[in-house]
PDB file of C-alpha atoms and ligand atoms in Angstrom:
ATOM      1  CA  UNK A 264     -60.480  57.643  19.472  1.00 63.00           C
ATOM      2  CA  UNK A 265     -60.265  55.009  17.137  1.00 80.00           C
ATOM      3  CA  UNK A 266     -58.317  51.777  17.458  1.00 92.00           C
ATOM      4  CA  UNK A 267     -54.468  51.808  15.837  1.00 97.00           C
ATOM      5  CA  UNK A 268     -54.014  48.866  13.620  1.00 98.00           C
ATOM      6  CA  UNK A 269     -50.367  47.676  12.012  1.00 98.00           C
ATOM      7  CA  UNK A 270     -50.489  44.927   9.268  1.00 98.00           C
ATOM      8  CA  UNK A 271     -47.266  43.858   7.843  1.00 99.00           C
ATOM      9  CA  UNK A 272     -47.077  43.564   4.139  1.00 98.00           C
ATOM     10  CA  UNK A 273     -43.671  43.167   3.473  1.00 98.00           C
ATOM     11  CA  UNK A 274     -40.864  42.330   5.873  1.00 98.00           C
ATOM     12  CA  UNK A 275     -37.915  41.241   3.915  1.00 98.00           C
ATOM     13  CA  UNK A 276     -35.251  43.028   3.289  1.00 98.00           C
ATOM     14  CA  UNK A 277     -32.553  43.925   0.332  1.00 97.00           C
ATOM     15  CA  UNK A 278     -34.433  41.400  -2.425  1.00 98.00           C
ATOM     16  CA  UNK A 279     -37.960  39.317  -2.458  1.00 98.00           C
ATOM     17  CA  UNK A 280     -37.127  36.150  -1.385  1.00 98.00           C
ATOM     18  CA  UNK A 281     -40.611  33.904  -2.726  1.00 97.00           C
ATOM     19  CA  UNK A 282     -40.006  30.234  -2.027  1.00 97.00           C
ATOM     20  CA  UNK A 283     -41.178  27.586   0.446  1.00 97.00           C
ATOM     21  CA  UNK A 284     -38.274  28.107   2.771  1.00 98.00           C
ATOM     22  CA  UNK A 285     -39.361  31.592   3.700  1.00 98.00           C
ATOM     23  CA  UNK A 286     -43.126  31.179   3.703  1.00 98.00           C
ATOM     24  CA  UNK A 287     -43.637  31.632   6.924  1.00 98.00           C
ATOM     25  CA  UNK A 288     -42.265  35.601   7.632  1.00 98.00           C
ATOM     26  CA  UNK A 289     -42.735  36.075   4.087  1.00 98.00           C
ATOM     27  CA  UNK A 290     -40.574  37.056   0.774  1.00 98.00           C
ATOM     28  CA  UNK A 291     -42.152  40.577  -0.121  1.00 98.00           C
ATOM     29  CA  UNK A 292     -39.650  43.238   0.840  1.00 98.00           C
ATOM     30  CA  UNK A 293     -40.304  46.541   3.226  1.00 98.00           C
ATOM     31  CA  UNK A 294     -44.515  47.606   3.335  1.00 98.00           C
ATOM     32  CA  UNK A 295     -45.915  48.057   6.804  1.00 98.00           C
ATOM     33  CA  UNK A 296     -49.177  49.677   7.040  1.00 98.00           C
ATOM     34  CA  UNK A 297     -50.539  51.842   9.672  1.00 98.00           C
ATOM     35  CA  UNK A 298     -53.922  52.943  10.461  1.00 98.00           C
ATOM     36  CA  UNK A 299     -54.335  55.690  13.528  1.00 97.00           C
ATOM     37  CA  UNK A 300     -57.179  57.955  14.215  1.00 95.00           C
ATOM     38  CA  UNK A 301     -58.810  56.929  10.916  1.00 94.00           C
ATOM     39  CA  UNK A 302     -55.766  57.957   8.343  1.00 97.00           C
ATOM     40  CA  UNK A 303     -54.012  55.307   6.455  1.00 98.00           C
ATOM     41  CA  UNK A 304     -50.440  55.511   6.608  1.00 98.00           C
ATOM     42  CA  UNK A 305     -47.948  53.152   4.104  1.00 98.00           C
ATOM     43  CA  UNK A 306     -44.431  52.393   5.332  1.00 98.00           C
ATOM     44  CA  UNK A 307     -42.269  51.722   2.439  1.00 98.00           C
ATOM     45  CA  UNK A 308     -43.344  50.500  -0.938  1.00 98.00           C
ATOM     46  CA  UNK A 309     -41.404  47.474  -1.454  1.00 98.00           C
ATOM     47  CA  UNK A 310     -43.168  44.332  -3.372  1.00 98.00           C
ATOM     48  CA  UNK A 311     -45.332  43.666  -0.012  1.00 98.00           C
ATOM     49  CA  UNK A 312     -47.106  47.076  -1.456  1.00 98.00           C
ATOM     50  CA  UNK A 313     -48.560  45.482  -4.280  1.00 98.00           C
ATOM     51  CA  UNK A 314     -51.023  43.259  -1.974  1.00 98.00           C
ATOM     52  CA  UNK A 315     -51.831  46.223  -0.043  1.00 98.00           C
ATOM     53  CA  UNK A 316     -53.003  47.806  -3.299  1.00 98.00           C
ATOM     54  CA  UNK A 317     -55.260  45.293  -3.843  1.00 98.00           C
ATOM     55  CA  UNK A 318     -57.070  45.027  -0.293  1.00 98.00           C
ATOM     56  CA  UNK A 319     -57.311  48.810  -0.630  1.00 98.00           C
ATOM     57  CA  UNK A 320     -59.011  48.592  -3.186  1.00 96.00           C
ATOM     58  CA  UNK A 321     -61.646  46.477  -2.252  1.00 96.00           C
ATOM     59  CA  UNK A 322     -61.908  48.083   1.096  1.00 95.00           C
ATOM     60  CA  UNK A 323     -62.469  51.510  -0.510  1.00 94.00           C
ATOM     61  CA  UNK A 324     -64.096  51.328  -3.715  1.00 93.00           C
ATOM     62  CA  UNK A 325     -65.115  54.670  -3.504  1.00 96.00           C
ATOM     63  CA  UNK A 326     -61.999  56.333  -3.539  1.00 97.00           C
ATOM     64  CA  UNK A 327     -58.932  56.871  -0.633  1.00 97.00           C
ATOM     65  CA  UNK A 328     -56.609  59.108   0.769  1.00 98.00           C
ATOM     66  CA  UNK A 329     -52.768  57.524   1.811  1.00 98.00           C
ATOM     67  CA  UNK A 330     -49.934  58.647   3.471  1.00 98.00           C
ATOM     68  CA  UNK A 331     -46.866  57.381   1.933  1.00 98.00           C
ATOM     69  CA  UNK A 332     -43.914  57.499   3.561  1.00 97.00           C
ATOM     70  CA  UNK A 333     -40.439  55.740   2.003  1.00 96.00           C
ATOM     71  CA  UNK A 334     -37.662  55.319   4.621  1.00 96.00           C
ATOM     72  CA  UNK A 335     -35.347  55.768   1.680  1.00 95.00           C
ATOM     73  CA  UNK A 336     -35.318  55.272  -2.245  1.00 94.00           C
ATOM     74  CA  UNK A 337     -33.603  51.565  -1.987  1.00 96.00           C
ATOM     75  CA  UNK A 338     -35.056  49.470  -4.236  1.00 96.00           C
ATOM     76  CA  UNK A 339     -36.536  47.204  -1.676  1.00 97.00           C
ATOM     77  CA  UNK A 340     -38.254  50.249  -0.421  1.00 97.00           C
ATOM     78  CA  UNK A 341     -40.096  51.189  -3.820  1.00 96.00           C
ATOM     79  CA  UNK A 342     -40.098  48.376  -6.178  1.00 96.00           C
ATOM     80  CA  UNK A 343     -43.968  47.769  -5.277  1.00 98.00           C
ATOM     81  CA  UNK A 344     -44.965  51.283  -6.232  1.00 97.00           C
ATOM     82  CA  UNK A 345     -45.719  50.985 -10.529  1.00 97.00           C
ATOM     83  CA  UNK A 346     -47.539  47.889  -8.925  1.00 98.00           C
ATOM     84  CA  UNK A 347     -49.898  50.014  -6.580  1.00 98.00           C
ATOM     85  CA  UNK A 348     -53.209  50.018  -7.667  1.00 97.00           C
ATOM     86  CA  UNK A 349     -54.738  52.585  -6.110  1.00 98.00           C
ATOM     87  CA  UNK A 350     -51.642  55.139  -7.768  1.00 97.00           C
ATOM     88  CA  UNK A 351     -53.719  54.282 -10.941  1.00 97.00           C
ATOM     89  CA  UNK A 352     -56.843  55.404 -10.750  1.00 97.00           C
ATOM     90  CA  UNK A 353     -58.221  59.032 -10.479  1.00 97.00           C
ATOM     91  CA  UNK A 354     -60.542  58.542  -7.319  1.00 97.00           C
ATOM     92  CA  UNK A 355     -57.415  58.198  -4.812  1.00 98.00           C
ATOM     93  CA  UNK A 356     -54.883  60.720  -3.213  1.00 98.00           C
ATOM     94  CA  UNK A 357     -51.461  60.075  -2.781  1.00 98.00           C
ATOM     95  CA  UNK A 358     -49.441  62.035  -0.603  1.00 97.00           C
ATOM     96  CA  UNK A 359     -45.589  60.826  -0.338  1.00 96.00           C
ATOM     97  CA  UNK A 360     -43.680  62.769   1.599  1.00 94.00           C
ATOM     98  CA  UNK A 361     -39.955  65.075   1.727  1.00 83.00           C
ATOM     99  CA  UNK A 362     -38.036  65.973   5.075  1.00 86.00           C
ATOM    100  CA  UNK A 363     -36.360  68.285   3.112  1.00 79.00           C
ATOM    101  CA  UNK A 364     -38.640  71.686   2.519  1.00 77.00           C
ATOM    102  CA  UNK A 365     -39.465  72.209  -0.789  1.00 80.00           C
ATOM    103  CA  UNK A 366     -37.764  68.914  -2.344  1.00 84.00           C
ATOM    104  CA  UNK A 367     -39.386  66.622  -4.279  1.00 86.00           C
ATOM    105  CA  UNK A 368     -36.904  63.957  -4.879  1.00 88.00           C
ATOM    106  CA  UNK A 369     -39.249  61.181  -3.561  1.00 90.00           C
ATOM    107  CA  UNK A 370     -41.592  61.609  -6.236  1.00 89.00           C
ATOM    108  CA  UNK A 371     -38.718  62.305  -8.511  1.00 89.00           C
ATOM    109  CA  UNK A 372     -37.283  59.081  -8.075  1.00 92.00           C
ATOM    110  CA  UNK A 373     -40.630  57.213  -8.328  1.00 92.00           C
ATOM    111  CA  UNK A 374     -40.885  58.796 -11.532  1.00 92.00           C
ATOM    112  CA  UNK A 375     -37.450  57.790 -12.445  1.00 94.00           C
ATOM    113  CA  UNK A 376     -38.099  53.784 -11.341  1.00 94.00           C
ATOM    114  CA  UNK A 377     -40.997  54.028 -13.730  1.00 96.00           C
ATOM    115  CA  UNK A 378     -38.900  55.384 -17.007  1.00 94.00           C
ATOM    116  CA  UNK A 379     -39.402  53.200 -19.936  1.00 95.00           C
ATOM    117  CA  UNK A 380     -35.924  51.489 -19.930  1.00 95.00           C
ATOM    118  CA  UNK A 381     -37.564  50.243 -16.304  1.00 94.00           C
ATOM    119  CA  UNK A 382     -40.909  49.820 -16.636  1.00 95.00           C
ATOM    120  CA  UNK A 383     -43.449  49.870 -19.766  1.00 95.00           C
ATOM    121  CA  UNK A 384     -46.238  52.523 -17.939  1.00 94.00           C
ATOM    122  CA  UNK A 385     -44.974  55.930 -17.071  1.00 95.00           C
ATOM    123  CA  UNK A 386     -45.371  58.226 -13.692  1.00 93.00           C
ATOM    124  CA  UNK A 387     -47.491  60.840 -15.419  1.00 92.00           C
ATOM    125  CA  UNK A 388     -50.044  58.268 -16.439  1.00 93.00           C
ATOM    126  CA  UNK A 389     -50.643  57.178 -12.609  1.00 95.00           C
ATOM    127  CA  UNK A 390     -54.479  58.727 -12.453  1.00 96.00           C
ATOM    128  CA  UNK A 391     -54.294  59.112  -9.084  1.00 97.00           C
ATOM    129  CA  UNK A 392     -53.619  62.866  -7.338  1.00 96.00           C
ATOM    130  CA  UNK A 393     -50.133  62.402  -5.705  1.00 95.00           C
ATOM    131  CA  UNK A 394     -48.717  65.221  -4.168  1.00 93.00           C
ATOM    132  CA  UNK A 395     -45.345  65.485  -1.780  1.00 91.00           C
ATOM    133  CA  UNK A 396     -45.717  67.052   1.726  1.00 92.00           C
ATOM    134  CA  UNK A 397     -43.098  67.954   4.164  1.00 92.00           C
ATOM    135  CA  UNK A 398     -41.748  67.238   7.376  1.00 93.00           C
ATOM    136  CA  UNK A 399     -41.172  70.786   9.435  1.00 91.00           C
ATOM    137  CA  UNK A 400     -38.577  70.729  12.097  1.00 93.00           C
ATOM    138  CA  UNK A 401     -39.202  66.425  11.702  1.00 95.00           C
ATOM    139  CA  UNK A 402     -42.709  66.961  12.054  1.00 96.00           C
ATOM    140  CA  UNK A 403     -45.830  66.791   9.575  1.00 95.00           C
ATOM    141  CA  UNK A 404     -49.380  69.157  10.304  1.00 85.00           C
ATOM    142  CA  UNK A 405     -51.722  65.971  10.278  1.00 93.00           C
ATOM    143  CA  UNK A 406     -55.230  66.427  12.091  1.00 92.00           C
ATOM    144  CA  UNK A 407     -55.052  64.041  15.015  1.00 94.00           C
ATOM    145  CA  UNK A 408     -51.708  61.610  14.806  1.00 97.00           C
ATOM    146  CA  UNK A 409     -48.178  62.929  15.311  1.00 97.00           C
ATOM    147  CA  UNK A 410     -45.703  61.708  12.634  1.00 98.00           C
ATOM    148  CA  UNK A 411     -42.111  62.553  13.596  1.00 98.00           C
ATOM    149  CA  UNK A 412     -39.017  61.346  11.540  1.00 97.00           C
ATOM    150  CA  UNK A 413     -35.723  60.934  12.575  1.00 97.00           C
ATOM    151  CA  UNK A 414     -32.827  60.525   9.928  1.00 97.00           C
ATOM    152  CA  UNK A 415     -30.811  57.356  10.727  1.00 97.00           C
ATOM    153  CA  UNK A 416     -26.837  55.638   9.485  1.00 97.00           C
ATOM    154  CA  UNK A 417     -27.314  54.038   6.195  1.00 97.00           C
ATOM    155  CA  UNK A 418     -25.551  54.167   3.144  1.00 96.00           C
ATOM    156  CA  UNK A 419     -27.404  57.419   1.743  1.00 93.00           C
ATOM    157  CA  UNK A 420     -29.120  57.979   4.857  1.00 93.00           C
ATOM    158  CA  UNK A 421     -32.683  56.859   5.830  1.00 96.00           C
ATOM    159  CA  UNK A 422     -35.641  57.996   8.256  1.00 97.00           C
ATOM    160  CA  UNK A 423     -37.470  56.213  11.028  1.00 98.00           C
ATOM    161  CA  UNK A 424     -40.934  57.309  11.241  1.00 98.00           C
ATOM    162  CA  UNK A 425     -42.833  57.523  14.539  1.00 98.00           C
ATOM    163  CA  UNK A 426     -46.932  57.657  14.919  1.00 98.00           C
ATOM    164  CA  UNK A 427     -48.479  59.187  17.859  1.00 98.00           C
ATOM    165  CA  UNK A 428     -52.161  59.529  18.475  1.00 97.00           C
ATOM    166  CA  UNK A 429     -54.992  58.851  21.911  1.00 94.00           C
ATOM    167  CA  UNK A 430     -52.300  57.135  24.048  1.00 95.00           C
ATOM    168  CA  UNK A 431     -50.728  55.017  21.261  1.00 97.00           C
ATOM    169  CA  UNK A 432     -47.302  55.122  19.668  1.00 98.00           C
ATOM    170  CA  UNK A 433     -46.014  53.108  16.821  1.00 98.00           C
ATOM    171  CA  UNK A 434     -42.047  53.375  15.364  1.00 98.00           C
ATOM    172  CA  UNK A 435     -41.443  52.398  12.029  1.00 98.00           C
ATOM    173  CA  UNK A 436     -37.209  52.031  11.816  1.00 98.00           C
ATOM    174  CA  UNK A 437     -35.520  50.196   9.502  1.00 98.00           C
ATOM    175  CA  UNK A 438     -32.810  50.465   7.580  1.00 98.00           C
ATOM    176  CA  UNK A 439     -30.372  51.917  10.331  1.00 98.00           C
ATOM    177  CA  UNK A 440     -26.856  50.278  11.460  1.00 98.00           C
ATOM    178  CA  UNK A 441     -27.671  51.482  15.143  1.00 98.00           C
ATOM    179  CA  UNK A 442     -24.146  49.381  15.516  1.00 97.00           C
ATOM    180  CA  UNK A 443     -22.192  52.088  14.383  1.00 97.00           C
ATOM    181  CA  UNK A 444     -24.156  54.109  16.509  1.00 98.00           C
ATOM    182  CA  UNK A 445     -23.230  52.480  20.217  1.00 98.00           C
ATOM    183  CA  UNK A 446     -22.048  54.909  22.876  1.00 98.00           C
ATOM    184  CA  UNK A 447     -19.879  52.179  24.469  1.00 98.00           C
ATOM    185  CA  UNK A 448     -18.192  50.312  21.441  1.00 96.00           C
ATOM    186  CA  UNK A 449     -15.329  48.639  23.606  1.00 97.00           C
ATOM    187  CA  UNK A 450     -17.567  47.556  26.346  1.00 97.00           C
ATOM    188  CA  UNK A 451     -19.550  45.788  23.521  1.00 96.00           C
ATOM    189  CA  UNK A 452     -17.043  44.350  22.133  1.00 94.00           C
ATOM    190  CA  UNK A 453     -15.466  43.151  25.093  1.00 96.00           C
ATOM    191  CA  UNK A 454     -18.709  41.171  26.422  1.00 96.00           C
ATOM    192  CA  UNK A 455     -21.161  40.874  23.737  1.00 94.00           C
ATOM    193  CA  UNK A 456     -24.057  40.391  26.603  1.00 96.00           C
ATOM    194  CA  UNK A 457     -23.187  44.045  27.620  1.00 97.00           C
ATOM    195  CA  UNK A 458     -26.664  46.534  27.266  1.00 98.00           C
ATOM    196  CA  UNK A 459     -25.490  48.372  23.900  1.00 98.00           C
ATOM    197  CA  UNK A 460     -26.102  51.803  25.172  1.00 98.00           C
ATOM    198  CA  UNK A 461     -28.016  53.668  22.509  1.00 98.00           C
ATOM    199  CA  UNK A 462     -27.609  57.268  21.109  1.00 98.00           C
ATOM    200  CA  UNK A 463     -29.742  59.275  23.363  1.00 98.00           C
ATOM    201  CA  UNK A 464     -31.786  61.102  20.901  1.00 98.00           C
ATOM    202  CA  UNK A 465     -32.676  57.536  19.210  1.00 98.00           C
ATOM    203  CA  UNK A 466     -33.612  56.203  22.670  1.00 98.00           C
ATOM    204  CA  UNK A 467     -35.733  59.540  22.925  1.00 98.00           C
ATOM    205  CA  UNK A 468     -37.188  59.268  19.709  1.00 98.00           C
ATOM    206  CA  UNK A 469     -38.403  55.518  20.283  1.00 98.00           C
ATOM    207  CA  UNK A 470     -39.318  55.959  24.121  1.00 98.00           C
ATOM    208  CA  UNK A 471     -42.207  54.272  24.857  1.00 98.00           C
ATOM    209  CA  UNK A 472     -43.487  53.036  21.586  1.00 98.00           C
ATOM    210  CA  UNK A 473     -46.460  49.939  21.928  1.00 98.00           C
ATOM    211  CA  UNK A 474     -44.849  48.553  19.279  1.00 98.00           C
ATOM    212  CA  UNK A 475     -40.917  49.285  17.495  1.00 98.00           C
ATOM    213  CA  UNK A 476     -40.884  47.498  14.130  1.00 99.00           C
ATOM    214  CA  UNK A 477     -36.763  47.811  13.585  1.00 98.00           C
ATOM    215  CA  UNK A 478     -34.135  46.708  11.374  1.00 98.00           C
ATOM    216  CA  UNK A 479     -32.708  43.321  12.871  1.00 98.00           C
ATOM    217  CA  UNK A 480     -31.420  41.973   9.740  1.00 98.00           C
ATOM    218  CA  UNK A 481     -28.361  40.063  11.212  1.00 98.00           C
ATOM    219  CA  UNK A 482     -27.007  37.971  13.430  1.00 97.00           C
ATOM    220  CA  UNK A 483     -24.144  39.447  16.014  1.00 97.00           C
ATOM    221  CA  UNK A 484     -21.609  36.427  13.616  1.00 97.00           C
ATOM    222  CA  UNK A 485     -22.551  37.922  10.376  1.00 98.00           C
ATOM    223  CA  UNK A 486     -22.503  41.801  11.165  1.00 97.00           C
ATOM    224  CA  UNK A 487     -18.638  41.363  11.663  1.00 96.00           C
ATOM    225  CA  UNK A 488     -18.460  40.279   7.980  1.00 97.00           C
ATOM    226  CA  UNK A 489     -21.275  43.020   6.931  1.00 97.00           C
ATOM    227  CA  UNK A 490     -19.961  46.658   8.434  1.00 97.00           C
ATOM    228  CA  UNK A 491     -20.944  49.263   6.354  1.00 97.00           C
ATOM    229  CA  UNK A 492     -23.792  47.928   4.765  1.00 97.00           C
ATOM    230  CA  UNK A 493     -26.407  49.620   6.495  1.00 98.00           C
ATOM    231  CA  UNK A 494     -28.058  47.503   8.982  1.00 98.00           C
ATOM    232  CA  UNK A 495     -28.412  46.095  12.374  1.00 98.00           C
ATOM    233  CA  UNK A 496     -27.872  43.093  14.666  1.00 98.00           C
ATOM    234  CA  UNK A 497     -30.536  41.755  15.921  1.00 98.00           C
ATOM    235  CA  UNK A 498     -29.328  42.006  19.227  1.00 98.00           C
ATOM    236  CA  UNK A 499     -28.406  45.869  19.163  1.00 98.00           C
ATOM    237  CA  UNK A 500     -32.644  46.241  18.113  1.00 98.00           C
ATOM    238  CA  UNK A 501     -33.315  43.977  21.264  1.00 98.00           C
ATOM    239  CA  UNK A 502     -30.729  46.910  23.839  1.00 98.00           C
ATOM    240  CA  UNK A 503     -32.506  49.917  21.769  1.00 98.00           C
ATOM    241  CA  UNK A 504     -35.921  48.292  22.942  1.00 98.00           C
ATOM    242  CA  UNK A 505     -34.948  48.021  26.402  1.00 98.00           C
ATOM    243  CA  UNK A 506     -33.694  51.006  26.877  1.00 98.00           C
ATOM    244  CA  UNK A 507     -36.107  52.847  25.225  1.00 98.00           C
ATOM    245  CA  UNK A 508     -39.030  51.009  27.433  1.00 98.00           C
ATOM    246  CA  UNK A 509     -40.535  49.610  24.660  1.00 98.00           C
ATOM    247  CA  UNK A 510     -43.232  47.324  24.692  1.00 98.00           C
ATOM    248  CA  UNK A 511     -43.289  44.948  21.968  1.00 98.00           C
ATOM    249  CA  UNK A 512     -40.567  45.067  19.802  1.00 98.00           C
ATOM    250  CA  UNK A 513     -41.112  43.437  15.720  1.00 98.00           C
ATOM    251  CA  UNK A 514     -37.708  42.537  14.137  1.00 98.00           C
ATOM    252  CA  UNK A 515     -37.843  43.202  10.580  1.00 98.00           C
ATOM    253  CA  UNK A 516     -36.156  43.413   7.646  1.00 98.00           C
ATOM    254  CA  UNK A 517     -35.081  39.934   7.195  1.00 98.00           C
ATOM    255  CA  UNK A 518     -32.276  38.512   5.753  1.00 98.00           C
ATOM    256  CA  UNK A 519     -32.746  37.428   2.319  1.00 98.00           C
ATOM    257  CA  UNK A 520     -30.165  34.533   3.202  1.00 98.00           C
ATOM    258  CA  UNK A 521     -32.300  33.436   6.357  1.00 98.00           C
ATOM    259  CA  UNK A 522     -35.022  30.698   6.286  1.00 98.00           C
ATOM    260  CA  UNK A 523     -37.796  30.475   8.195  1.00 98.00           C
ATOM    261  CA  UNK A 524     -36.221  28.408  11.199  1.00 98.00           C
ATOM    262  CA  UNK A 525     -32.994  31.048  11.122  1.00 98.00           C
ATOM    263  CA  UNK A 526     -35.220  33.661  11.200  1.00 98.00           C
ATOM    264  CA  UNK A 527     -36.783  31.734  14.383  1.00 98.00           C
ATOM    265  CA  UNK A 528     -33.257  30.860  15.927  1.00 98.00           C
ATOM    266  CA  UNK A 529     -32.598  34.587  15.515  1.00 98.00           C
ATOM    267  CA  UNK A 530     -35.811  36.042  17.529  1.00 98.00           C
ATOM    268  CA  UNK A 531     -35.035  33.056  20.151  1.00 98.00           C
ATOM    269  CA  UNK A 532     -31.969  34.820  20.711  1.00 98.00           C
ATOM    270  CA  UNK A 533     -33.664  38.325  20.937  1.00 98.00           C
ATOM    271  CA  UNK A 534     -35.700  36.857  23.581  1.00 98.00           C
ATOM    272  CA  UNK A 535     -33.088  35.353  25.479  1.00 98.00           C
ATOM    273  CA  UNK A 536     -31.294  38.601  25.639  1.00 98.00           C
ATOM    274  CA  UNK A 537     -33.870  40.482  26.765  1.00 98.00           C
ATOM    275  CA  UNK A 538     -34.235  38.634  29.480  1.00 98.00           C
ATOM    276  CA  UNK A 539     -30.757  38.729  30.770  1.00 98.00           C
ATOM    277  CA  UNK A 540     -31.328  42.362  31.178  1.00 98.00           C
ATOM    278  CA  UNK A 541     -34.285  41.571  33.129  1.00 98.00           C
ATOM    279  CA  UNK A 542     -36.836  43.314  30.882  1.00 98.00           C
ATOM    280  CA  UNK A 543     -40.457  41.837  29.827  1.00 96.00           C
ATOM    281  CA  UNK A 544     -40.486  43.152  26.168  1.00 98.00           C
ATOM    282  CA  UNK A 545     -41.992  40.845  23.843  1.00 98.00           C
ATOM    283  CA  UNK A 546     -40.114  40.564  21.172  1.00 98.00           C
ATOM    284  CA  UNK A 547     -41.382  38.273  17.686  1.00 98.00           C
ATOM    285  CA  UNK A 548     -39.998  38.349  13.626  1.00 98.00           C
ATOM    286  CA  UNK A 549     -42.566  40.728  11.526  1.00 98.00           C
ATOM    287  CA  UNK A 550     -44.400  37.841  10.071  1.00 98.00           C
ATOM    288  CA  UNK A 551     -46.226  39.322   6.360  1.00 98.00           C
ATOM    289  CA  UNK A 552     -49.953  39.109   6.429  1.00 98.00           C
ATOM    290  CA  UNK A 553     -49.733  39.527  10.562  1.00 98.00           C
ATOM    291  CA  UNK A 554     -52.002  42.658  11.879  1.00 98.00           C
ATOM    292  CA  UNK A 555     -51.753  43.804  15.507  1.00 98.00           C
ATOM    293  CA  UNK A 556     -54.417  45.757  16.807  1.00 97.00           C
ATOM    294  CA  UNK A 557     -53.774  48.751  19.394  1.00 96.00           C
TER     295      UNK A 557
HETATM  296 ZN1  LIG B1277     -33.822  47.842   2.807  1.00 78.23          ZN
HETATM  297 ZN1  LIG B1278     -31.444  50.559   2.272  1.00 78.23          ZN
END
């Protein structure tokens, strides 16, 4: 079995945010790639995609074969796509992939970023074979990794991905306001250092994972001005992990509001929290350009 490898490509979230106060975690939005039992799997195709497309293509000049998986059609989740290199040449295969049986709405709306009003190169002139699979019962027929998806609260819905293979698990979740989502509201609200007891099917879903990369976008202060919009506190990540028995735990999705050193204030909080409930996850900011080996 071959070793799992995650490199973050892009790990902001709603807009890039370029600039030298972000340079640090980075200002490409949502592109996290996977690599498990020798298939290449893309998280997302925000701007961090673009990049991506480029290393790809110098690490397989012969040709590839990707799994592309979009959490949901936000903008910061496929803006890096018409920038993709590998979508334009014949060589590669594309796969992107539908929960729904026989939908193809992903690649429909790929096709509609890339209309001329949007963008001067169209869809059908991508070289590259790209074909839409489906999930069955949450579940894709890959040879040798498990890919489960799990639909999750945000405005139009979204999926959390999970990637199992020789001992190794790896969740891919953003994009979810697990806040709306807490089994004891009052108790959290009455004493915000309270374990935020998670939806069990979530806390299934995520069990055990080496590493949960999860929508932490805000802070416990700003979600009160921010219900509704789709995404967690960081804290609320930080009692998912726990519970779940995670064992590191990336916080992603980034504010585009938060600099470098809020970004860091924010994880120093995530690790303070986890250890009032007594638990040794490790818990760090997605940082782009990081890769963590399995
Ligand atoms: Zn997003
Ligand atoms: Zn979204």
């Amino acid at each position: 079995m071959s070793e799992t490898f995650v490199r973050f490509w892009g790990t902001r979230g709603s807009i890039p945010t370029p600039g030298h106060k972000t340079r640090r975690y980075g200002g490409n939005t949502s592109c996290v790639e996977v690599r498990m039992n020798d298939l290449l799997f893309v998280c997302d195709g925000g701007t961090g995609l673009r990049e991506l497309g480029l290393e790809l293509q110098e690490r397989a000049p012969e040709g590839l074969e990707a799994h592309l998986l979009f959490s949901h059609m936000h903008w910061d989740h496929i803006q890096g796509f018409p920038f993709f290199v590998p979508a334009y040449a014949e060589k590669n295969k594309l796969n992107v992939y539908e929960v729904t049986p026989g939908e193809t709405r992903v690649q429909r709306l790929l096709h509609h970023q890339m209309q001329s009003e949007y963008f001067p190169i169209s869809f059908s002139d991508l070289g590259a074979s790209i074909d839409a699979g489906h999930f069955t019962d949450g579940e894709l027929a890959l040879p040798g990794v498990r890919v489960r998806c799990l639909e999750q609260p945000h405005p139009g819905r979204s999926f959390a991905f999970s990637f199992e293979a020789g001992g190794r698990k790896i969740v891919y979740a953003t994009d979810s306001e697990l806040d709306l989502t807490l089994q004891n509201p009052e108790q959290a609200k009455r004493d915000p250092r309270a374990l935020r007891v998670m939806p069990q099917q979530l806390v299934d879903f995520v069990s055990g994972a080496d590493l949960l990369i999860a929508d932490g976008q805000y802070t416990d202060a700003e979600y009160v001005q921010r219900v509704g919009w789709g995404h967690a506190t960081a804290s609320s990540v930080v009692d998912l992990a726990v519970q779940a028995r995670v064992k590191q735990c990336a916080v992603f999705h980034h504010d585009p509001m938060h600099s470098d050193e809020v970004v860091d204030a924010k994880i120093q909080s995530c690790r303070e929290r986890a250890q009032n409930h007594r638990s040794d996850l490790i818990v760090f900011g997605a940082r782009e350009g990081v890769e963590l080996k399995f």
